[in-house]
Coordinates of C-alpha atoms in Angstrom, one line a residue:
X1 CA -10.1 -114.0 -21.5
X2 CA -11.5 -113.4 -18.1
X3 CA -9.7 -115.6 -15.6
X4 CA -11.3 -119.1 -13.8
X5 CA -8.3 -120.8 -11.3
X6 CA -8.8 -122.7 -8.2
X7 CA -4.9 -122.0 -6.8
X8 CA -4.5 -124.6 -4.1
X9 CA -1.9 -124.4 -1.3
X10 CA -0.3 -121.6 -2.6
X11 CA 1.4 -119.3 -0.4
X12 CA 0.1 -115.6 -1.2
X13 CA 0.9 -112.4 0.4
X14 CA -2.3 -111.4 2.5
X15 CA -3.5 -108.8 5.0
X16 CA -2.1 -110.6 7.7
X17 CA 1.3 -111.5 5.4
X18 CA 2.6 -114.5 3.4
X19 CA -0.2 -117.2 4.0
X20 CA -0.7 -120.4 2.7
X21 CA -3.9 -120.6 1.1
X22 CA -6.8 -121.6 -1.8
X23 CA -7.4 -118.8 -4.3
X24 CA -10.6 -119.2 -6.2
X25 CA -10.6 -116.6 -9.3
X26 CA -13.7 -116.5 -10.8
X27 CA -14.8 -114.5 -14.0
X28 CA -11.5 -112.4 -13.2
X29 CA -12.4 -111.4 -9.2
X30 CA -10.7 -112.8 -6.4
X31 CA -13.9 -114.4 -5.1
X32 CA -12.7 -116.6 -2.2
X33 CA -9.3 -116.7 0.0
X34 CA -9.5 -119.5 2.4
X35 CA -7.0 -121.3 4.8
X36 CA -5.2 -124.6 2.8
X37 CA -5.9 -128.0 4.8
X38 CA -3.0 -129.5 5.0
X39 CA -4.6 -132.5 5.0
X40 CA -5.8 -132.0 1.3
X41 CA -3.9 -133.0 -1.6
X42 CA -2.3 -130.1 -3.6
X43 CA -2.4 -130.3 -7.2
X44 CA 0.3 -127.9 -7.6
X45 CA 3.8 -127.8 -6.2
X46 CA 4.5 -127.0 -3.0
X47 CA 6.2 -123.6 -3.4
X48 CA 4.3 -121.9 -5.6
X49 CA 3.8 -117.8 -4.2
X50 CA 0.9 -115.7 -5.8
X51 CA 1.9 -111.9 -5.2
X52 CA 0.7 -108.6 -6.6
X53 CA 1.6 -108.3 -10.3
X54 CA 5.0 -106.2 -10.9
X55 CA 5.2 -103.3 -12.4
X56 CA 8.7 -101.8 -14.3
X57 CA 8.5 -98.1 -14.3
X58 CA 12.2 -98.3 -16.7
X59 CA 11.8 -100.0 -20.3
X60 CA 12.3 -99.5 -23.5
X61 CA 9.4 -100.8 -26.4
X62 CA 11.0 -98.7 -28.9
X63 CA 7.6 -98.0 -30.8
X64 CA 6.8 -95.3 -32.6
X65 CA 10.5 -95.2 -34.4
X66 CA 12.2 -98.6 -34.0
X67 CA 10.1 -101.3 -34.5
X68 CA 12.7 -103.3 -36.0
X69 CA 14.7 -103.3 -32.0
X70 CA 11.3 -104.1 -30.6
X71 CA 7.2 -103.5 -30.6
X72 CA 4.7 -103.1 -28.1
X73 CA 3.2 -106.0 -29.0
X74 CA 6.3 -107.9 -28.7
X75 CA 7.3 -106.0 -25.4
X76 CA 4.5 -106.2 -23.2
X77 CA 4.0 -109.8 -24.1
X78 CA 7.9 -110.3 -22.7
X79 CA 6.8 -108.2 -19.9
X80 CA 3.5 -110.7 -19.1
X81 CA 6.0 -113.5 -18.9
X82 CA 8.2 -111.7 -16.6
X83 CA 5.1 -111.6 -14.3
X84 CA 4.7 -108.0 -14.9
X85 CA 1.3 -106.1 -14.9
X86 CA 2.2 -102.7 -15.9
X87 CA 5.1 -101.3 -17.5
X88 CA 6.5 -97.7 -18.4
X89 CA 8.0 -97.1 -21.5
X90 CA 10.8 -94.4 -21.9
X91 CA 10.4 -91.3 -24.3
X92 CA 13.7 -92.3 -26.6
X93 CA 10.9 -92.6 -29.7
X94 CA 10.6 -91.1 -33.4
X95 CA 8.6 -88.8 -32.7
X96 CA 9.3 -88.1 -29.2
X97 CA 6.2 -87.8 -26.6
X98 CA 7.1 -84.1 -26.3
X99 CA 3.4 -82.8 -27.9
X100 CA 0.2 -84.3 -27.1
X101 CA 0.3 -85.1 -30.8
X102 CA 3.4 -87.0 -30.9
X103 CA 2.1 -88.8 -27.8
X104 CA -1.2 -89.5 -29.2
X105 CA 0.9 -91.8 -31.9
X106 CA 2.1 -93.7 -28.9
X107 CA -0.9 -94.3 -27.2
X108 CA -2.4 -95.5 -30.3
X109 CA -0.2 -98.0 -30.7
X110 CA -0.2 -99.1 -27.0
X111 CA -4.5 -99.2 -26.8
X112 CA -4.2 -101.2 -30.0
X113 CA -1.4 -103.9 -29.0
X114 CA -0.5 -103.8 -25.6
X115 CA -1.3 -107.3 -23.0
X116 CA -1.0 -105.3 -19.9
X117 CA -1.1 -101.4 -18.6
X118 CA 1.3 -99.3 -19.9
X119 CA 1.9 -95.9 -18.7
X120 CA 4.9 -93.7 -21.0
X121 CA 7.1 -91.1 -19.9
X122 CA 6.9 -87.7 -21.8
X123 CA 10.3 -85.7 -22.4
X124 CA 11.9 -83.2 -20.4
X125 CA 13.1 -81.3 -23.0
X126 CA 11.8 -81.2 -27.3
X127 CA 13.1 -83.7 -28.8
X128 CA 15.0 -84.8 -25.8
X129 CA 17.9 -82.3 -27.1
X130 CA 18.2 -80.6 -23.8
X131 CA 17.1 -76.7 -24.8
X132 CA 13.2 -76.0 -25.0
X133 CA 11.3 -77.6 -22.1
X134 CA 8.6 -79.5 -23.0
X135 CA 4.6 -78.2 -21.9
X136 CA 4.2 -80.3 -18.7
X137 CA 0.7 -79.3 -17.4
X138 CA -0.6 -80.0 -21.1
X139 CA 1.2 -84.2 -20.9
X140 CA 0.8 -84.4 -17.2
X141 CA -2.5 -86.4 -17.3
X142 CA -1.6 -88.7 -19.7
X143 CA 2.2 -89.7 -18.6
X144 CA 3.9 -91.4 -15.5
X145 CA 6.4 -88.1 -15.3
X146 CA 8.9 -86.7 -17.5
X147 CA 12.5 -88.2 -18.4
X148 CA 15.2 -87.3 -21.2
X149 CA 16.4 -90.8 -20.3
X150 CA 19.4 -91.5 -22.6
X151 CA 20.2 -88.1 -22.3
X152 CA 21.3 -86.3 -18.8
X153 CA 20.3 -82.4 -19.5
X154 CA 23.6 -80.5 -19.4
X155 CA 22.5 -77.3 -19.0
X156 CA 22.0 -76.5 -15.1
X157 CA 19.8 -73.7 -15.6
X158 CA 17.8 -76.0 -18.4
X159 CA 17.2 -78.1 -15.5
X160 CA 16.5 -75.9 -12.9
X161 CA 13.3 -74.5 -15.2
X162 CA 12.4 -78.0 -16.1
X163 CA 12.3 -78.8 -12.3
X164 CA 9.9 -75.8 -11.6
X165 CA 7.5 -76.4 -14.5
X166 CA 7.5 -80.2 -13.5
X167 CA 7.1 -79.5 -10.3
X168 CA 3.8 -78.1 -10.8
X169 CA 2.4 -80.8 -12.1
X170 CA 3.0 -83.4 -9.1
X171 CA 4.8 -85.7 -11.7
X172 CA 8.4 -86.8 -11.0
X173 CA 10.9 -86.0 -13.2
X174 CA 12.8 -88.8 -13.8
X175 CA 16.6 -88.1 -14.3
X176 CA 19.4 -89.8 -16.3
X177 CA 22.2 -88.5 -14.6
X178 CA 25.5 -88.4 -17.2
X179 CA 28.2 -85.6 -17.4
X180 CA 28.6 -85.8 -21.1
X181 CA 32.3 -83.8 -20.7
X182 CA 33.7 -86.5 -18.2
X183 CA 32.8 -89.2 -20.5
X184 CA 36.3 -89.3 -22.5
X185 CA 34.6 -92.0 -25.5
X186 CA 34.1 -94.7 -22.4
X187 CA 31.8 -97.4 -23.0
X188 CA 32.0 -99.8 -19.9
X189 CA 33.5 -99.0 -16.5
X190 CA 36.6 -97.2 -16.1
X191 CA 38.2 -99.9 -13.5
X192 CA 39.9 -103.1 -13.2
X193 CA 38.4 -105.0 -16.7
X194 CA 39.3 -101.7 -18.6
X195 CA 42.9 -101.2 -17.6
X196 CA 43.5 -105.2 -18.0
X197 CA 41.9 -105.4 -21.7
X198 CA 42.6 -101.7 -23.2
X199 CA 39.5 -100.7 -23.1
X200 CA 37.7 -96.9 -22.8
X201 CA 36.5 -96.5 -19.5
X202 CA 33.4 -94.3 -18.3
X203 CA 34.3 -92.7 -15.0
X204 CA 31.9 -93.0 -12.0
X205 CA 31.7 -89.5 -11.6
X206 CA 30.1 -89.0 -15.1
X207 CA 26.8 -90.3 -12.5
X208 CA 27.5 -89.1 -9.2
X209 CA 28.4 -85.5 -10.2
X210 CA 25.2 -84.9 -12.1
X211 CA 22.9 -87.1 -9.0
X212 CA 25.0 -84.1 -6.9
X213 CA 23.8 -81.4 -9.4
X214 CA 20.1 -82.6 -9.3
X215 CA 19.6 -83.3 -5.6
X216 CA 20.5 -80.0 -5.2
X217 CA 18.3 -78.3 -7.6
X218 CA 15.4 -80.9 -6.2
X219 CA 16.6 -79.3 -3.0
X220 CA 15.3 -75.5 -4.3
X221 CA 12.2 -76.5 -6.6
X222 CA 10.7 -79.4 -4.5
X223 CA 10.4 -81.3 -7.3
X224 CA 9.7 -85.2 -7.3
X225 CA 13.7 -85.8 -8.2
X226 CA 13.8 -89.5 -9.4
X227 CA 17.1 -91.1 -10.6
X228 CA 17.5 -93.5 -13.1
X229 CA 19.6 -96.8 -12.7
X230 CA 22.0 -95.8 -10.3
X231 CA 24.9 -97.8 -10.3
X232 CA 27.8 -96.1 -8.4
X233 CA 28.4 -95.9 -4.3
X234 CA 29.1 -92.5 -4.4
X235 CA 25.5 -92.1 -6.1
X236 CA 23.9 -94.7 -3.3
X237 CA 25.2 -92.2 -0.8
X238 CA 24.4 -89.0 -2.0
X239 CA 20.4 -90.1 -2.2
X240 CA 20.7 -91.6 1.6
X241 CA 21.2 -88.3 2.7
X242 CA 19.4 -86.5 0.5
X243 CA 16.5 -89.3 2.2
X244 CA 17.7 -87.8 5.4
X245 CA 17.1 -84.2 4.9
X246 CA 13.9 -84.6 3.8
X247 CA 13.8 -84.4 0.1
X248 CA 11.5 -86.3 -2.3
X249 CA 14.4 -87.9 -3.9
X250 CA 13.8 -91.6 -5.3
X251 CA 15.9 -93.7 -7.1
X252 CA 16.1 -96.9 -9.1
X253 CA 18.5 -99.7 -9.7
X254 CA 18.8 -102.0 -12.2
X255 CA 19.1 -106.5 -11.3
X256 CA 22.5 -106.9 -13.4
X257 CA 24.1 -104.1 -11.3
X258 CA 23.0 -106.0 -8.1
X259 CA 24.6 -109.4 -9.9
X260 CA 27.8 -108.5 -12.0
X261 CA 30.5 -106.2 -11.2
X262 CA 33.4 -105.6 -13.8
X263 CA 35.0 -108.8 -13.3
X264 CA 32.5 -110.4 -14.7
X265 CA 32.6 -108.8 -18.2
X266 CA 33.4 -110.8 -21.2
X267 CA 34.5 -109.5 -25.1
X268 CA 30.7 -109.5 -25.9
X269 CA 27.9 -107.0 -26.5
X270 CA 25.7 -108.4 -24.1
X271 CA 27.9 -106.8 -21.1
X272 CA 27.4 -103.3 -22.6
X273 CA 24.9 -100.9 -20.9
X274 CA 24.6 -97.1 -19.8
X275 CA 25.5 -96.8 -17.2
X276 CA 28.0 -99.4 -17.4
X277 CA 28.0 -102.8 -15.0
X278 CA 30.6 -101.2 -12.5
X279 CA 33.2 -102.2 -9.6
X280 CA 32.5 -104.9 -6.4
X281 CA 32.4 -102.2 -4.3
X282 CA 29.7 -100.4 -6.0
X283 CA 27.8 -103.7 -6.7
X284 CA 28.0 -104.2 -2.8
X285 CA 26.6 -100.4 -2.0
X286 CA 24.1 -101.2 -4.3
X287 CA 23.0 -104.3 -2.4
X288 CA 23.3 -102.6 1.0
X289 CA 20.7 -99.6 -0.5
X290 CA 18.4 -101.8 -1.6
X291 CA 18.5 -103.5 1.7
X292 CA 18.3 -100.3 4.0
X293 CA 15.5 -98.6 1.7
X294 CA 17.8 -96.1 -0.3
X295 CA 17.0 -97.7 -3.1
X296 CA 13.3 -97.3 -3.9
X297 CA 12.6 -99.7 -6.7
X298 CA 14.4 -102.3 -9.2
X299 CA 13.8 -101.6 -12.6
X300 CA 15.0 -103.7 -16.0
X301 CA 15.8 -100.6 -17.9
X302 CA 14.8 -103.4 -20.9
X303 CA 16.3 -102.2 -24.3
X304 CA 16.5 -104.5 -27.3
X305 CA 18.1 -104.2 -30.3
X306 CA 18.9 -105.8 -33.1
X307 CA 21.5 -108.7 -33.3
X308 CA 23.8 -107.0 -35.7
X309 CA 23.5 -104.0 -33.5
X310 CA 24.9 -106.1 -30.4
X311 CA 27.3 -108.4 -32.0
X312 CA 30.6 -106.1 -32.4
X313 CA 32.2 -106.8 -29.0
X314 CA 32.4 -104.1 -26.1
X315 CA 33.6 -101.3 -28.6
X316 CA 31.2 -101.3 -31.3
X317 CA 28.0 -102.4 -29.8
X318 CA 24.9 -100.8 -28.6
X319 CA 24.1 -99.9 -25.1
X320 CA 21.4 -101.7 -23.5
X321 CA 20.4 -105.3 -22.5
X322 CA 16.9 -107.1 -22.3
X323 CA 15.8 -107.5 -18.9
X324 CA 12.1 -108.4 -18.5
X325 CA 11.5 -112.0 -19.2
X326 CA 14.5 -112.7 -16.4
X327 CA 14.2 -109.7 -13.6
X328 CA 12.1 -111.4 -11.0
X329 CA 14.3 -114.3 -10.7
X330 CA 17.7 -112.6 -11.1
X331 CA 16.4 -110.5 -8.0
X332 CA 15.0 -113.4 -6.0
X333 CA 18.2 -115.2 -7.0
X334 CA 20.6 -112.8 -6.2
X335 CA 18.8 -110.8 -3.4
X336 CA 16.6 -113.2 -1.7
X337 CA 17.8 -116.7 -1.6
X338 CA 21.0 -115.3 -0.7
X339 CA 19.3 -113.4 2.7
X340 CA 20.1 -110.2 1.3
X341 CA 16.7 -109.0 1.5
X342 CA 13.1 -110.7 2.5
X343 CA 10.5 -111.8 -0.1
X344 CA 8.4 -109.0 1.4
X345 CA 10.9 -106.1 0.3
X346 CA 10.8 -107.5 -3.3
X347 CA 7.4 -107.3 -3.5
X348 CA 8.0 -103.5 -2.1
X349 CA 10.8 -103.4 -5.0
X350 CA 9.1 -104.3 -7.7
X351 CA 5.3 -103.9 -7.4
X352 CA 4.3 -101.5 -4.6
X353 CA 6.4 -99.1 -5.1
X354 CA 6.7 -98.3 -9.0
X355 CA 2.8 -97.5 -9.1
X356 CA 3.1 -95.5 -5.9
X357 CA 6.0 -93.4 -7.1
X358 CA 4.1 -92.5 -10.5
X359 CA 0.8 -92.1 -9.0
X360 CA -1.0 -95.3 -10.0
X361 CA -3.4 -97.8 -7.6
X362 CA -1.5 -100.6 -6.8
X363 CA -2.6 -103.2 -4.2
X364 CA -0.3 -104.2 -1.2
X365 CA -1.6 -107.6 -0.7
X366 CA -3.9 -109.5 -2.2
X367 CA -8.0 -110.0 -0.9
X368 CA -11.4 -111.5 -1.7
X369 CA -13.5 -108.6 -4.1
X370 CA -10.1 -107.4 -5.9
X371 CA -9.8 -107.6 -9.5
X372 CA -7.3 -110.1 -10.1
X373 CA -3.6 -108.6 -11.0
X374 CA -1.2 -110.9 -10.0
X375 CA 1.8 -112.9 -10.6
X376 CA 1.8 -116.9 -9.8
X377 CA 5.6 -118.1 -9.2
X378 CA 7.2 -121.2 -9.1
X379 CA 10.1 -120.7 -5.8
X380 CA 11.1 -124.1 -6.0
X381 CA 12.0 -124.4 -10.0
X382 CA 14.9 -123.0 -11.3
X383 CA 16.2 -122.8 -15.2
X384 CA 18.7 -122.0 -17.3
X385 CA 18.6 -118.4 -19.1
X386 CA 18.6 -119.3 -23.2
X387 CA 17.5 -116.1 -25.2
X388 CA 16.2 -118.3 -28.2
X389 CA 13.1 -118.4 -26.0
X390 CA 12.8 -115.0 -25.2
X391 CA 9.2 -113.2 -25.9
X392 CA 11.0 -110.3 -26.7
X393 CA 12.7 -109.4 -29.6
X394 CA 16.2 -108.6 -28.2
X395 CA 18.4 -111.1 -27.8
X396 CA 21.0 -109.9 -25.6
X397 CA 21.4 -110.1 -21.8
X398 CA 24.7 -110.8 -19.4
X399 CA 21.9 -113.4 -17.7
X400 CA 23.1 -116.0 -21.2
X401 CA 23.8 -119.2 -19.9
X402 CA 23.1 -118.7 -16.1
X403 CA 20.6 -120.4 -13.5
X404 CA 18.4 -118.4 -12.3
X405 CA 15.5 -119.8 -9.6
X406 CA 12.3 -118.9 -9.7
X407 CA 9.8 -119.3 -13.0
X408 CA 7.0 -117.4 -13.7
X409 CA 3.6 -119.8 -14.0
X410 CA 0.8 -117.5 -14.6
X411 CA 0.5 -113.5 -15.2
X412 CA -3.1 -111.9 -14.6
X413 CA -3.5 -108.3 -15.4
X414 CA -7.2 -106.2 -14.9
X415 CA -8.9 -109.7 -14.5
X416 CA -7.5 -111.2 -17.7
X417 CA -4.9 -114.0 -18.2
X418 CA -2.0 -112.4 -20.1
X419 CA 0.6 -115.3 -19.7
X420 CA -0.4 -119.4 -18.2
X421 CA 2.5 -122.0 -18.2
X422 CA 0.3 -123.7 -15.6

C-alpha cells in the first residue's frame, strides 16, 4: 500500500547531511522535511536514522531451478527486512539467463512475486560452463551486467573475448575470481584453523592470481572489471593500484569477511562459504579498503540452502551463508560503532554505490518531491541473531547467536511499505 508516516525527530541524511528532522510521507512522496523542535515530544526513540534504501547488487534467490534453497518471494521479502530496496540476483539458475528466453522465465517470476526492484545478472558464458560467450548486446537492457559467479572462467582467452563483447555494452562484467587448478579439494582457508583441525585448505592465491589475470585483461579491453567478494590482502592490493592507474576496476566485499577471520570457525556448516572466511591479516586489509575507498561496495552474497544441505560439518556442507536479514547491522556493528568508518561511507557502501555501479537511479540523500525509498533504523536497539526468525528460507549464517546493533523499523520501496515493525 502507498505509504502515510509522520517520522518525528528522526535523524535522516539530507542535502546539507545527517539532520534531525520530521518526515511527513504522504500517499508515498516525501511531502514535507522540516527542522525537529526540540522542544516537542518525540513519539519515537531517540536514535532512529531514515537513509536511502540499500541496495545488494550480490544474492542468490535461487528461482528458476531451486525453489526448494529459496524463492523470490521468500528472498526479497528477507531483503525488505534487511532494509533493502533493490537487490541483484546471480545467474547460478536452471535455466541459466544466458538467452532472452531463459531470462524471460526469470523475470516472470520476479514481476509476479517480488516486494522490491530486482535487477539479475545474465551469464558470461552458456550455461555458465566457461566456452561459448553469451549474446551481450541482445541481455544488456534487461540485466545489471554479466557474471559466471560460482564459476571463475578458466580460459584466458575465453575471458579476454567476453571482456570485449561486454565491453560494448557499458555493462560490467562482474567476475568470480577462482583458479580452479590451485584449489587442491579445499573448502575453507588454507591457514591456521586448517592445519590445527586436518582440514583441506583453499589457498589465497586461488583469488589473487585470477583478480591479477583480470585486471590485466580489464587493462586491454576497458571493460567495467568488477570483482566479486574479495577476501584476500593480496586481492585488496592488487585493485588499489589498479584504482591508481586509472582502470574501471570495482570490487565488493562481503560483512562476515569484515567480522570473522579463521579463528573464529567452528565444526559447523554455517562457517562454510566461497571464498572461504580467511586469516586476521586479510580481515584487517579488508577493513582498511573499505575504509580508504578500495573497496567499492558491501554485498551479502545471500545463498540459502536447505538444512540437510548445511548440516554435515565443514567437509560435507554447501558453500554459502544467508546474509540479508543481518548485513546492515553486522556492518554498522563491526565497521561503524567501532570508528572504522563513518555512517556516511555505509550509506556510500551499501546504497549509493550498487545502483551507481550497475547503472541504476539511486538518490544520495533524501528531499521533499522524492518518491519514498528508504530504510528507517533503530541505532540505539540491538538484538540477538536467531535464524528461527529469519524471512528467508535459509537457515545458516556464522552471525547464530551474536549481538548485533542496529534493527531495521520500516522498509519503503517505489512509495510502498514493504516491511513496518514500527
Amino acid at each position: 500500500m502507498d505509504a502515510n508516516y509522520n517520522l518525528t525527530g528522526v535523524t535522516a541524511l539530507t542535502r546539507s547531511g545527517f539532520a534531525k528532522c520530521n518526515i511527513r510521507i504522504k500517499d508515498g512522496l516525501i511531502s514535507s522535511i522540516s527542522p525537529f523542535d526540540f522542544r516537542e515530544e518525540s513519539p519515537y526513540a531517540p536514535n532512529l536514522l531514515v537513509i536511502p534504501g540499500l541496495a545488494d547488487m550480490h544474492v542468490h534467490l535461487r528461482e528458476p531451478g531451486y525453489s526448494y534453497k529459496e524463492r523470490i518471494a521468500t528472498g526479497t521479502e528477507a531483503a525488505a527486512a534487511g532494509g533493502f530496496t533493490m537487490v541483484c540476483p546471480m545467474p547460478n539458475l536452471n535455466p541459466a539467463p544466458d538467452t532472452l528466453e531463459h531470462l524471460r522465465e526469470q523475470l516472470n517470476i520476479i514481476e509476479r512475486d517480488s516486494k522490491i526492484e530486482v535487477v539479475p545478472f545474465a551469464t558470461i558464458t552458456q550455461g555458465r560452463r566457461g566456452k561459448e560467450l553469451t549474446d551481450y548486446s541482445a541481455l544488456a537492457p534487461y540485466v545489471a551486467g554479466f557474471s559466471d559467479d560460482g564459476s571463475g572462467v578458466q580460459d584466458e582467452e575465453t575471458m579476454r573475448r567476453a571482456m570485449y563483447g561486454i565491453a560494448g555494452t557499458g555493462k560490467i562484467l562482474a567476475a568470480h575470481c577462482e583458479v580452479e587448478s590451485l584449489l587442491n579439494g579445499g573448502y575453507i582457508h588454507d591457514g591456521e584453523y586448517s592445519r590445527i583441525h586436518g582440514h583441506k585448505g583453499i589457498p589465497s592465491e586461488s583469488e589473487w592470481r585470477e583478480v591479477e589475470r583480470d585486471i590485466r585483461l580489464a587493462r586491454e579491453t576497458g571493460c567495467r572489471l568488477h570483482i566479486c567478494h574479495v577476501s584476500t590482502k593480496e586481492s585488496v592490493d592488487l585493485v588499489r593500484e589498479a584504482k591508481k592507474e586509472g582502470l574501471r576496476v570495482t570490487c565488493e566485499t562481503g560483512p562476515h569477511y569484515l567480522t570473522f577471520s579463521d579463528r573464529d570457525l567452528r565444526e559447523e556448516g554455517r562457517f562454510k562459504m566461497n571464498p572461504p572466511i580467511r586469516s586476521i591479516e586479510d580481515r584487517e586489509a579488508l577493513r582498511k579498503g573499505v575504509a580508504d575507498g578500495t573497496i567499492d561496495v558491501i554485498a551479502t552474497d545471500h545463498a540459502p540452502h536447505s538444512l540437510e544441505e548445511k548440516s554435515k560439518g565443514l567437509p560435507g556442507s554447501a558453500m554459502g551463508v544467508v546474509g540479508l536479514e543481518t548485513a546492515f547491522s553486522a556492518v554498522y556493528t563491526t565497521m561503524v560503532e567501532s570508528g572504522i568508518i563513518h555512517l556516511e561511507r555505509l550509506v556510500e557502501l551499501m546504497s549509493i554505490n550498487p545502483r551507481k555501479l550497475i547503472g541504476r537511479s539511486y538518490n544520495k540523500y533524501l528531499e521533499e518531491g522524492q518518491i519514498a525509498d528508504l530504510t528507517l533504523i533503530n541505532l540505539s536497539e540491538s538484538y540477538i541473531v536467531d535464524p528461527s526468525t529469519f524471512r528467508t528460507m535459509g537457515r545458516s549464517t556464522p552471525y547464530e547467536g551474536e549481538t548485533l546493533k542496529g534493527v531495521i523499523k520500516l522498509t519503503i520501496h517505489n512509495g510502498r511499505t514493504v516491511y513496518d515493525r514500527l
